[in-house]
Each structure stands twice: as structure tokens, then as C-alpha cells.
Coordinates of C-alpha atoms in Angstrom, one line a residue:
M341 CA 104.7 -38.4 61.3
K342 CA 102.2 -39.4 58.7
L343 CA 102.8 -41.0 55.3
Y344 CA 100.6 -40.4 52.2
P345 CA 101.2 -42.9 49.4
H346 CA 100.8 -40.1 46.8
R347 CA 100.8 -36.3 46.9
A348 CA 97.4 -36.5 45.1
V349 CA 95.8 -38.0 48.3
V350 CA 97.1 -35.4 50.7
P351 CA 93.9 -33.6 51.8
K352 CA 93.6 -30.2 50.0
E353 CA 92.7 -28.4 53.2
L354 CA 95.9 -29.6 54.9
W355 CA 98.0 -27.5 52.7
T356 CA 96.1 -24.2 53.3
S357 CA 95.5 -24.9 57.0
L358 CA 99.2 -25.5 57.7
Y359 CA 100.2 -22.4 55.9
A360 CA 97.4 -20.3 57.3
K361 CA 98.8 -20.9 60.8
A362 CA 102.4 -20.1 59.8
T363 CA 104.0 -17.2 61.7
R364 CA 107.8 -17.8 61.1
H365 CA 108.3 -20.0 58.0
F366 CA 106.3 -20.2 54.8
D367 CA 108.7 -22.2 52.6
L368 CA 108.0 -23.8 49.2
V369 CA 111.0 -25.7 47.8
V370 CA 109.7 -27.2 44.6
Y371 CA 110.8 -28.3 41.2
A372 CA 107.9 -26.5 39.5
G373 CA 104.9 -26.4 41.9
F374 CA 102.4 -25.7 39.1
W375 CA 99.6 -27.5 41.0
L376 CA 99.7 -24.8 43.6
S377 CA 98.6 -22.3 41.1
E378 CA 95.2 -24.0 41.0
D379 CA 94.3 -22.6 44.4
P380 CA 93.7 -18.8 44.6
L381 CA 93.5 -19.1 48.4
F382 CA 97.1 -20.3 48.5
F383 CA 98.2 -17.1 46.6
R384 CA 96.3 -15.0 49.0
L385 CA 98.0 -16.7 51.9
I386 CA 101.4 -16.1 50.4
R387 CA 100.7 -12.4 50.1
E388 CA 99.2 -12.1 53.6
K389 CA 102.1 -13.9 55.2
A390 CA 104.6 -11.8 53.4
Q391 CA 102.8 -8.6 54.5
A392 CA 102.9 -9.9 58.1
D393 CA 106.7 -10.3 57.9
V394 CA 106.5 -14.1 57.8
R395 CA 109.4 -15.3 55.5
A396 CA 107.4 -16.3 52.5
A397 CA 110.0 -18.0 50.3
H398 CA 109.4 -19.9 47.1
V399 CA 112.5 -21.7 45.7
G400 CA 111.8 -23.5 42.4
R401 CA 113.0 -24.3 39.0
S402 CA 111.0 -21.7 37.1
R403 CA 108.0 -20.3 39.0
Q404 CA 107.8 -16.8 40.5
S405 CA 106.4 -16.5 44.0
R406 CA 103.5 -14.1 44.3
G407 CA 104.5 -12.5 47.6
G408 CA 108.0 -13.5 48.6
P409 CA 111.2 -13.8 46.6
A410 CA 111.6 -16.6 44.1
R411 CA 114.8 -18.5 43.6
R412 CA 116.2 -21.3 41.4
R413 CA 117.6 -24.6 42.6
R414 CA 117.6 -28.3 41.9
G415 CA 116.8 -30.9 44.5
Y416 CA 115.6 -34.5 45.2
N417 CA 112.5 -33.6 47.1
S418 CA 109.8 -30.9 47.1
L419 CA 109.7 -29.4 50.6
Y420 CA 106.8 -27.5 52.1
R421 CA 107.4 -26.0 55.5
A422 CA 104.9 -24.1 57.7
D423 CA 106.6 -23.4 61.0
D424 CA 106.8 -26.7 62.8
D425 CA 105.2 -28.8 60.1
L426 CA 106.9 -30.0 57.0
L427 CA 105.6 -32.0 54.0
V428 CA 108.2 -33.9 52.1
N429 CA 107.2 -35.0 48.6
G430 CA 110.0 -37.4 47.5
H431 CA 110.9 -37.4 43.9
V432 CA 110.8 -40.8 42.2
Y433 CA 112.6 -41.2 38.9
G434 CA 110.1 -41.8 36.1
V435 CA 107.0 -41.0 38.3
G436 CA 105.2 -37.7 38.4
A437 CA 105.4 -35.9 41.8
Y438 CA 101.7 -36.2 42.3
L439 CA 102.1 -40.0 42.4
A440 CA 105.2 -39.9 44.7
P441 CA 104.8 -40.3 48.5
V442 CA 104.5 -37.5 50.9
L443 CA 105.8 -37.5 54.5
H444 CA 104.1 -35.1 57.0
L445 CA 106.6 -34.3 59.7
S446 CA 106.1 -32.3 62.8
Q447 CA 109.0 -30.9 64.9
V448 CA 109.3 -32.6 68.2
P449 CA 111.8 -32.0 71.0
G450 CA 114.9 -34.1 70.3
G451 CA 113.6 -35.3 66.9
E452 CA 116.1 -35.4 64.1
L453 CA 114.0 -36.1 61.0
F454 CA 112.3 -32.7 60.8
S455 CA 115.5 -30.9 61.6
T456 CA 117.3 -32.7 58.8
Y457 CA 114.9 -31.4 56.2
A458 CA 114.6 -28.0 57.8
A459 CA 118.4 -27.6 57.6
S460 CA 118.2 -28.7 53.9
I461 CA 115.8 -25.9 53.2
E462 CA 118.1 -23.4 54.8
R463 CA 121.1 -24.7 52.8
I464 CA 119.0 -24.5 49.6
W465 CA 117.9 -21.0 50.4
E466 CA 121.5 -19.8 51.1
G467 CA 122.8 -21.3 47.9
S468 CA 120.0 -20.1 45.6
R469 CA 119.8 -16.9 43.6
T470 CA 116.9 -14.3 43.7
L471 CA 114.8 -13.8 40.6
T472 CA 113.0 -10.6 40.0
S473 CA 109.8 -9.8 38.1
P474 CA 108.9 -6.2 37.1
Q475 CA 105.2 -7.2 37.3
L476 CA 105.6 -8.3 40.9
E477 CA 107.7 -5.3 41.8
N478 CA 105.1 -3.0 40.4
E479 CA 102.3 -4.9 42.3
A480 CA 104.3 -4.5 45.6
A481 CA 104.7 -0.8 45.0
V482 CA 100.9 -0.3 44.8

């Protein structure tokens, strides 16, 4: 486990390196996630993972995923899972998410912290609803 005092100090390459290695889970559970749109490599990774049958799921308040299905939900944390690694960006009332702390968790045998957040992602996913985009559906058909 590693703790970053703010999301803004998490190394940029950590996000893409974790997701580039993902073979089972590519989960984004965010309130908005607008900052991710600043990295074209991240969008490419989403598409590549979706094409490789990695579950590329974006669950958020209002954003559309560019590769996997997008869904709506409300939550207390933004959760970023890439297989056995998970970044938890805790939401702090009155503070922008970029200034809130981030926990970097790795799944370890017998560990409960990772499993608690992973189970939360599954519950959110099951209780959310799919949003569609004609533009994305047209892109997928090409």
C-alpha cells in the first residue's frame, strides 16, 4: 500500500502503466473523471483493452467511456482498478478530488482492504444503468 497526499502528485505514468498491464479488469468508477480526457494514450488503452475482451468499464456521473459501457452512479470515492492494483481517490467535502488523498492498493493473499474496494466496484456496477451514445455505437460498427 502506498499513500499519495493528493491525486495531483500520483505519477502520470502510474495510471497508464497499471492500465496497460490489465488483462481482466479496467474499471473507472468516478464522479466525473474529466482529468483523464487530457491523456490521449488513456483513451487508446481503453479501446485496446475493450477489443482484447478486457472488461473496460467506466461508471460515472456524466461521462461516456470511449471503449466500454458507461453507467451512472453516486459514490464516496473514485476507484480505479487494473486487475490486482487499485487506486482509491477519497472524496473530501469542500475539496477538489485532485487535492484529496489517493491510496494505491495491491491485492495480496488474505488481504481485506483491496477486496473491500473491489467488492464495492462490483456492487456499483451491478446497481448502475447503461448509457448509450449513437456516436460511440457508430464508431464501434466501423
